[in-house]
Amino acid sequence: MVQSPEKVLKSLNFTSFPEKSLISLIKSDDLQMKEIEIWEHVLKWGLAQNPTLIPDPKTWSDDDFKTMKNTLQHCLPFVRFFCLSPKEFSQKVRPYQKLLNQQLYEDLLNFYLDPESVSSHNIQLPRKIKINENIEVICSLIVNSGIVSTISRWIDKIVINDNNFNESYLPYKFELLLRGSRDGFTPKKFHELCDNKPNTVTFIKIKGTEEIIGGYNPVIWETPQTSSWGKTEDSFIFSFKNKNNFKDAILSKVINSNYALLFGSISGPYFGGDININASNEFVNYDTTEYYNSFYEKKIRDIEGKFIVEDYEVFQIIKK
């Protein structure tokens, strides 16, 4: 239990554990499980102690909630609800809000509506989850799981701070669509492999440096007959000093959603007027690769202007 508590929680008979044993597991700072999984296991244990309860909380009466709340009263303080993503909170915690004390629920609601707010509740720090580089979470020659974890948090709008930046957060599968060194550097190939696929992340390795820049496109890439702007409020661009330094990463959100993306037959992954990738025609390699701070809030590079692409990769992200 001490060495591999997550294996114990995931065992088939964990619901028969005494309450004290369950608490000793979920209170651990080193429990190598996602917080949402811990919450789901706590609920599963509680249901096992009350076999007459139907799993769907929509069917529960006030007395049912009181029964479940009494069962879990000593476990709930050790679930770190503030470490969930907004989507996890909305889908997996709100249906059970009557299990939580009113002040805690109000604090959680305020926290997820305004992540910068300071809660009056005693917020526990995230668990010390290790990033295991031996586990392949992305098939990339440019980035590693640390960068993937950071990008995933940005996508889910989770605030990164000194307490959680080194915690693994890997809710998505990154499926490789294109790699320049494998598939070529032409607009034709980019659109052939990446068009009509939502939720893509582009990573660009800049030649002569360790620097990595790129962007997230929540909508699809298109090939219109004439170039046109793509609108979205959720795209962002980013930069990393190198693949092993994700603490000093720069996130830059779109500020003019009408010009978040550019679609064109001679363009590659083109983010506003900021990351500009073009070719003279769709069949030749990119001959214009530039960065300027235009339609996204922060500068992601110290130097504006042209850069040379060493390699680039485009991934579609899919919820695991």
Short mmCIF file of C-alpha atoms in Angstrom, two decimals:
data_model
loop_
_atom_site.label_atom_id
_atom_site.label_comp_id
_atom_site.label_asym_id
_atom_site.label_seq_id
_atom_site.Cartn_x
_atom_site.Cartn_y
_atom_site.Cartn_z
CA MET A 1 0.00 0.00 0.00
CA VAL A 2 2.84 2.40 0.79
CA GLN A 3 4.91 1.70 -2.32
CA SER A 4 2.14 1.48 -4.91
CA PRO A 5 -1.09 2.88 -3.46
CA GLU A 6 -2.56 3.47 -6.91
CA LYS A 7 -2.39 -0.28 -7.63
CA VAL A 8 -4.36 -0.95 -4.47
CA LEU A 9 -7.05 1.58 -5.37
CA LYS A 10 -7.36 0.11 -8.84
CA SER A 11 -7.73 -3.45 -7.55
CA LEU A 12 -11.10 -5.13 -7.90
CA ASN A 13 -11.70 -5.58 -4.18
CA PHE A 14 -10.77 -2.11 -2.91
CA THR A 15 -14.43 -1.41 -2.07
CA SER A 16 -14.16 -3.90 0.78
CA PHE A 17 -11.36 -1.92 2.45
CA PRO A 18 -11.97 -0.46 5.90
CA GLU A 19 -12.47 3.30 5.93
CA LYS A 20 -9.14 3.88 7.68
CA SER A 21 -7.27 2.02 4.94
CA LEU A 22 -8.95 4.06 2.22
CA ILE A 23 -8.12 7.31 4.01
CA SER A 24 -4.49 6.31 4.45
CA LEU A 25 -4.30 5.89 0.67
CA ILE A 26 -6.05 9.03 -0.51
CA LYS A 27 -4.29 11.33 1.97
CA SER A 28 -0.90 10.50 0.43
CA ASP A 29 0.92 13.33 -1.39
CA ASP A 30 2.64 10.74 -3.58
CA LEU A 31 -0.45 8.91 -4.81
CA GLN A 32 0.25 8.43 -8.52
CA MET A 33 -3.29 8.92 -9.79
CA LYS A 34 -5.22 11.77 -11.35
CA GLU A 35 -7.37 13.58 -8.82
CA ILE A 36 -10.52 12.87 -10.83
CA GLU A 37 -9.75 9.15 -10.63
CA ILE A 38 -9.35 9.40 -6.86
CA TRP A 39 -12.73 11.13 -6.59
CA GLU A 40 -14.36 8.46 -8.75
CA HIS A 41 -12.86 5.70 -6.58
CA VAL A 42 -14.07 7.39 -3.39
CA LEU A 43 -17.59 7.53 -4.85
CA LYS A 44 -17.35 3.89 -5.89
CA TRP A 45 -16.30 2.91 -2.37
CA GLY A 46 -19.18 4.89 -0.88
CA LEU A 47 -21.70 3.24 -3.18
CA ALA A 48 -20.36 -0.18 -2.21
CA GLN A 49 -21.10 0.64 1.44
CA ASN A 50 -24.67 1.55 0.46
CA PRO A 51 -25.71 -1.15 -2.04
CA THR A 52 -29.35 0.04 -2.13
CA LEU A 53 -28.31 3.36 -3.70
CA ILE A 54 -28.59 3.68 -7.48
CA PRO A 55 -25.28 5.03 -8.94
CA ASP A 56 -26.98 7.91 -10.78
CA PRO A 57 -27.16 10.90 -8.35
CA LYS A 58 -30.05 12.37 -10.37
CA THR A 59 -32.27 9.72 -8.81
CA TRP A 60 -31.17 10.40 -5.22
CA SER A 61 -33.47 11.88 -2.63
CA ASP A 62 -32.25 14.28 0.06
CA ASP A 63 -32.08 11.32 2.44
CA ASP A 64 -29.91 9.42 -0.06
CA PHE A 65 -27.47 12.33 -0.20
CA LYS A 66 -27.41 12.50 3.60
CA THR A 67 -26.65 8.78 3.78
CA MET A 68 -23.81 9.04 1.26
CA LYS A 69 -22.46 12.21 2.87
CA ASN A 70 -22.35 10.46 6.24
CA THR A 71 -20.54 7.49 4.68
CA LEU A 72 -17.89 9.70 3.07
CA GLN A 73 -17.58 12.36 5.77
CA HIS A 74 -14.05 11.28 6.76
CA CYS A 75 -12.86 10.73 3.15
CA LEU A 76 -14.05 13.95 1.50
CA PRO A 77 -11.48 16.23 3.21
CA PHE A 78 -8.68 14.32 1.44
CA VAL A 79 -10.03 14.73 -2.11
CA ARG A 80 -8.23 17.71 -3.67
CA PHE A 81 -11.14 19.21 -5.57
CA PHE A 82 -9.20 22.38 -6.42
CA CYS A 83 -6.81 20.29 -8.53
CA LEU A 84 -9.49 19.23 -11.01
CA SER A 85 -9.98 20.82 -14.41
CA PRO A 86 -13.06 23.05 -14.88
CA LYS A 87 -14.60 20.38 -17.11
CA GLU A 88 -14.00 17.66 -14.51
CA PHE A 89 -15.52 19.82 -11.80
CA SER A 90 -18.58 20.59 -13.93
CA GLN A 91 -19.22 17.03 -15.08
CA LYS A 92 -18.05 14.94 -12.14
CA VAL A 93 -18.46 17.06 -8.98
CA ARG A 94 -21.45 19.35 -9.51
CA PRO A 95 -23.92 16.44 -9.70
CA TYR A 96 -22.75 15.51 -6.17
CA GLN A 97 -22.69 19.04 -4.74
CA LYS A 98 -25.01 18.07 -1.86
CA LEU A 99 -22.24 15.81 -0.54
CA LEU A 100 -20.00 18.83 0.06
CA ASN A 101 -20.44 21.45 2.72
CA GLN A 102 -21.92 24.66 1.36
CA GLN A 103 -18.85 26.81 1.96
CA LEU A 104 -16.53 24.40 0.18
CA TYR A 105 -18.86 24.19 -2.81
CA GLU A 106 -19.16 28.00 -3.02
CA ASP A 107 -15.38 28.31 -2.86
CA LEU A 108 -14.98 25.73 -5.62
CA LEU A 109 -17.54 27.47 -7.79
CA ASN A 110 -15.80 30.83 -7.35
CA PHE A 111 -12.42 29.23 -7.99
CA TYR A 112 -13.45 27.69 -11.31
CA LEU A 113 -15.24 30.83 -12.45
CA ASP A 114 -12.21 32.94 -11.56
CA PRO A 115 -9.02 30.82 -11.15
CA GLU A 116 -7.09 33.83 -9.90
CA SER A 117 -9.39 34.24 -6.91
CA VAL A 118 -8.16 33.26 -3.47
CA SER A 119 -10.41 30.80 -1.72
CA SER A 120 -11.11 30.99 1.99
CA HIS A 121 -11.02 27.22 2.14
CA ASN A 122 -7.81 25.43 3.10
CA ILE A 123 -6.64 24.40 -0.38
CA GLN A 124 -4.39 21.37 -0.47
CA LEU A 125 -1.45 21.38 -2.83
CA PRO A 126 -1.45 19.06 -5.88
CA ARG A 127 -0.05 15.59 -5.39
CA LYS A 128 3.57 15.00 -6.32
CA ILE A 129 2.97 13.01 -9.47
CA LYS A 130 6.12 12.04 -11.30
CA ILE A 131 6.51 12.53 -15.04
CA ASN A 132 7.83 9.22 -16.30
CA GLU A 133 9.78 9.88 -19.48
CA ASN A 134 9.90 6.13 -20.14
CA ILE A 135 6.18 6.17 -20.87
CA GLU A 136 5.55 7.32 -24.42
CA VAL A 137 2.75 9.85 -24.31
CA ILE A 138 3.62 11.45 -27.64
CA CYS A 139 5.47 10.24 -30.71
CA SER A 140 7.57 13.36 -31.24
CA LEU A 141 11.10 14.32 -32.24
CA ILE A 142 10.56 17.85 -30.92
CA VAL A 143 8.79 17.75 -27.54
CA ASN A 144 8.45 15.48 -24.51
CA SER A 145 5.78 14.65 -21.91
CA GLY A 146 6.62 17.75 -19.85
CA ILE A 147 5.65 20.04 -22.72
CA VAL A 148 2.62 17.88 -23.51
CA SER A 149 1.50 18.21 -19.88
CA THR A 150 1.86 22.00 -20.03
CA ILE A 151 -0.03 22.28 -23.34
CA SER A 152 -2.81 20.05 -21.98
CA ARG A 153 -3.27 22.33 -18.98
CA TRP A 154 -3.47 25.38 -21.22
CA ILE A 155 -6.11 23.69 -23.37
CA ASP A 156 -8.18 22.89 -20.27
CA LYS A 157 -7.59 26.42 -18.90
CA ILE A 158 -5.85 25.19 -15.76
CA VAL A 159 -3.68 27.81 -14.09
CA ILE A 160 -0.05 26.68 -13.83
CA ASN A 161 1.84 27.72 -10.71
CA ASP A 162 4.93 26.75 -8.72
CA ASN A 163 3.02 24.00 -6.97
CA ASN A 164 1.78 22.09 -10.00
CA PHE A 165 4.07 22.86 -12.95
CA ASN A 166 6.03 19.65 -12.41
CA GLU A 167 2.93 17.52 -11.91
CA SER A 168 2.01 15.28 -14.81
CA TYR A 169 -1.28 16.17 -16.53
CA LEU A 170 -1.91 13.90 -19.50
CA PRO A 171 -5.64 13.64 -20.28
CA TYR A 172 -5.15 13.66 -24.07
CA LYS A 173 -3.73 11.35 -26.68
CA PHE A 174 -1.54 13.28 -29.13
CA GLU A 175 -1.94 11.63 -32.53
CA LEU A 176 0.73 12.57 -35.06
CA LEU A 177 -0.72 13.88 -38.32
CA LEU A 178 2.37 15.37 -39.96
CA ARG A 179 6.10 15.62 -39.44
CA GLY A 180 8.02 17.86 -41.82
CA SER A 181 11.15 15.71 -41.91
CA ARG A 182 8.99 12.71 -42.77
CA ASP A 183 6.18 14.14 -44.90
CA GLY A 184 7.71 17.28 -46.39
CA PHE A 185 7.38 21.03 -45.90
CA THR A 186 4.83 21.97 -48.56
CA PRO A 187 1.39 23.56 -48.01
CA LYS A 188 -0.12 20.80 -50.15
CA LYS A 189 1.05 18.09 -47.78
CA PHE A 190 -0.02 20.09 -44.73
CA HIS A 191 -3.58 20.48 -45.98
CA GLU A 192 -3.71 16.92 -47.25
CA LEU A 193 -2.86 15.51 -43.81
CA CYS A 194 -4.29 18.12 -41.44
CA ASP A 195 -7.41 19.67 -42.96
CA ASN A 196 -10.84 19.03 -41.43
CA LYS A 197 -9.40 17.73 -38.15
CA PRO A 198 -10.33 19.78 -35.06
CA ASN A 199 -8.15 20.33 -31.99
CA THR A 200 -4.64 20.34 -33.43
CA VAL A 201 -1.36 21.43 -31.88
CA THR A 202 1.60 22.52 -34.01
CA PHE A 203 5.19 22.35 -32.71
CA ILE A 204 7.96 24.13 -34.63
CA LYS A 205 11.66 23.58 -33.89
CA ILE A 206 13.64 26.68 -34.86
CA LYS A 207 16.94 25.91 -36.58
CA GLY A 208 20.14 26.95 -34.84
CA THR A 209 18.49 27.11 -31.41
CA GLU A 210 16.77 24.82 -28.91
CA GLU A 211 13.67 27.01 -29.13
CA ILE A 212 10.23 25.53 -29.81
CA ILE A 213 7.23 27.63 -30.83
CA GLY A 214 3.77 26.68 -31.99
CA GLY A 215 0.06 27.03 -31.51
CA TYR A 216 -3.24 25.35 -30.67
CA ASN A 217 -6.13 25.42 -33.15
CA PRO A 218 -9.44 24.23 -31.66
CA VAL A 219 -11.23 24.43 -35.00
CA ILE A 220 -10.31 22.80 -38.33
CA TRP A 221 -7.72 23.86 -40.89
CA GLU A 222 -9.24 24.59 -44.31
CA THR A 223 -8.18 25.17 -47.90
CA PRO A 224 -10.45 27.87 -49.34
CA GLN A 225 -10.14 29.06 -52.95
CA THR A 226 -9.00 32.44 -51.67
CA SER A 227 -7.23 33.05 -48.38
CA SER A 228 -9.56 33.85 -45.49
CA TRP A 229 -9.34 34.45 -41.74
CA GLY A 230 -10.42 31.82 -39.26
CA LYS A 231 -12.29 32.92 -36.16
CA THR A 232 -11.94 31.35 -32.69
CA GLU A 233 -11.65 32.67 -29.14
CA ASP A 234 -9.82 29.62 -27.81
CA SER A 235 -6.64 29.42 -29.88
CA PHE A 236 -3.26 30.28 -28.41
CA ILE A 237 0.40 30.33 -29.36
CA PHE A 238 3.39 29.48 -27.19
CA SER A 239 7.14 29.14 -26.91
CA PHE A 240 9.59 27.00 -24.93
CA LYS A 241 13.28 27.79 -24.48
CA ASN A 242 14.04 24.09 -24.96
CA LYS A 243 12.25 20.77 -24.61
CA ASN A 244 13.35 20.32 -20.99
CA ASN A 245 12.39 23.79 -19.77
CA PHE A 246 8.63 24.05 -19.50
CA LYS A 247 8.58 26.18 -16.36
CA ASP A 248 9.59 29.30 -18.34
CA ALA A 249 7.14 28.63 -21.17
CA ILE A 250 5.21 31.57 -22.63
CA LEU A 251 1.48 31.28 -23.32
CA SER A 252 -0.08 33.92 -25.56
CA LYS A 253 -3.87 33.88 -25.98
CA VAL A 254 -5.66 35.33 -28.97
CA ILE A 255 -6.93 38.88 -28.41
CA ASN A 256 -8.54 39.46 -31.81
CA SER A 257 -10.61 36.36 -32.43
CA ASN A 258 -11.58 37.48 -35.94
CA TYR A 259 -7.95 37.07 -37.02
CA ALA A 260 -6.94 34.06 -34.94
CA LEU A 261 -5.99 31.89 -37.94
CA LEU A 262 -5.37 32.24 -41.65
CA PHE A 263 -6.57 29.61 -44.11
CA GLY A 264 -5.00 29.47 -47.56
CA SER A 265 -3.82 26.98 -50.16
CA ILE A 266 -0.24 28.31 -49.98
CA SER A 267 -0.19 28.56 -46.16
CA GLY A 268 0.81 26.09 -43.51
CA PRO A 269 -0.24 26.36 -39.85
CA TYR A 270 -0.74 30.13 -39.77
CA PHE A 271 -1.70 31.77 -36.46
CA GLY A 272 -3.03 35.30 -37.00
CA GLY A 273 -0.31 37.63 -38.14
CA ASP A 274 1.96 36.17 -35.48
CA ILE A 275 3.27 32.82 -36.73
CA ASN A 276 3.27 33.17 -40.51
CA ILE A 277 4.11 30.17 -42.67
CA ASN A 278 3.72 30.48 -46.45
CA ALA A 279 5.10 29.24 -49.76
CA SER A 280 5.06 30.78 -53.24
CA ASN A 281 2.75 27.95 -54.32
CA GLU A 282 1.21 24.89 -52.71
CA PHE A 283 3.71 22.40 -54.19
CA VAL A 284 7.00 23.94 -53.01
CA ASN A 285 8.59 24.13 -49.58
CA TYR A 286 7.73 27.03 -47.29
CA ASP A 287 9.81 30.08 -48.14
CA THR A 288 8.24 32.53 -45.67
CA THR A 289 8.45 31.65 -41.99
CA GLU A 290 8.10 34.67 -39.71
CA TYR A 291 7.03 35.74 -36.26
CA TYR A 292 5.48 39.11 -35.33
CA ASN A 293 3.43 40.06 -32.29
CA SER A 294 0.07 40.95 -33.85
CA PHE A 295 -3.21 39.32 -32.84
CA TYR A 296 -2.07 37.40 -29.75
CA GLU A 297 -1.54 39.06 -26.38
CA LYS A 298 2.10 38.36 -25.48
CA LYS A 299 5.36 38.23 -27.39
CA ILE A 300 6.58 34.65 -27.52
CA ARG A 301 9.97 35.50 -29.05
CA ASP A 302 12.47 38.22 -28.20
CA ILE A 303 13.29 38.66 -31.87
CA GLU A 304 10.59 39.39 -34.44
CA GLY A 305 10.99 38.63 -38.12
CA LYS A 306 12.15 35.63 -40.10
CA PHE A 307 13.26 32.29 -38.66
CA ILE A 308 14.24 28.95 -40.21
CA VAL A 309 12.23 25.82 -39.51
CA GLU A 310 14.37 22.81 -38.63
CA ASP A 311 11.34 20.54 -38.31
CA TYR A 312 7.68 20.82 -37.43
CA GLU A 313 4.97 18.45 -36.25
CA VAL A 314 1.17 18.67 -36.16
CA PHE A 315 -0.86 16.55 -33.73
CA GLN A 316 -4.55 16.05 -33.24
CA ILE A 317 -5.48 15.78 -29.58
CA ILE A 318 -8.09 13.26 -28.50
CA LYS A 319 -9.50 12.84 -25.01
CA LYS A 320 -8.34 9.53 -23.52
#
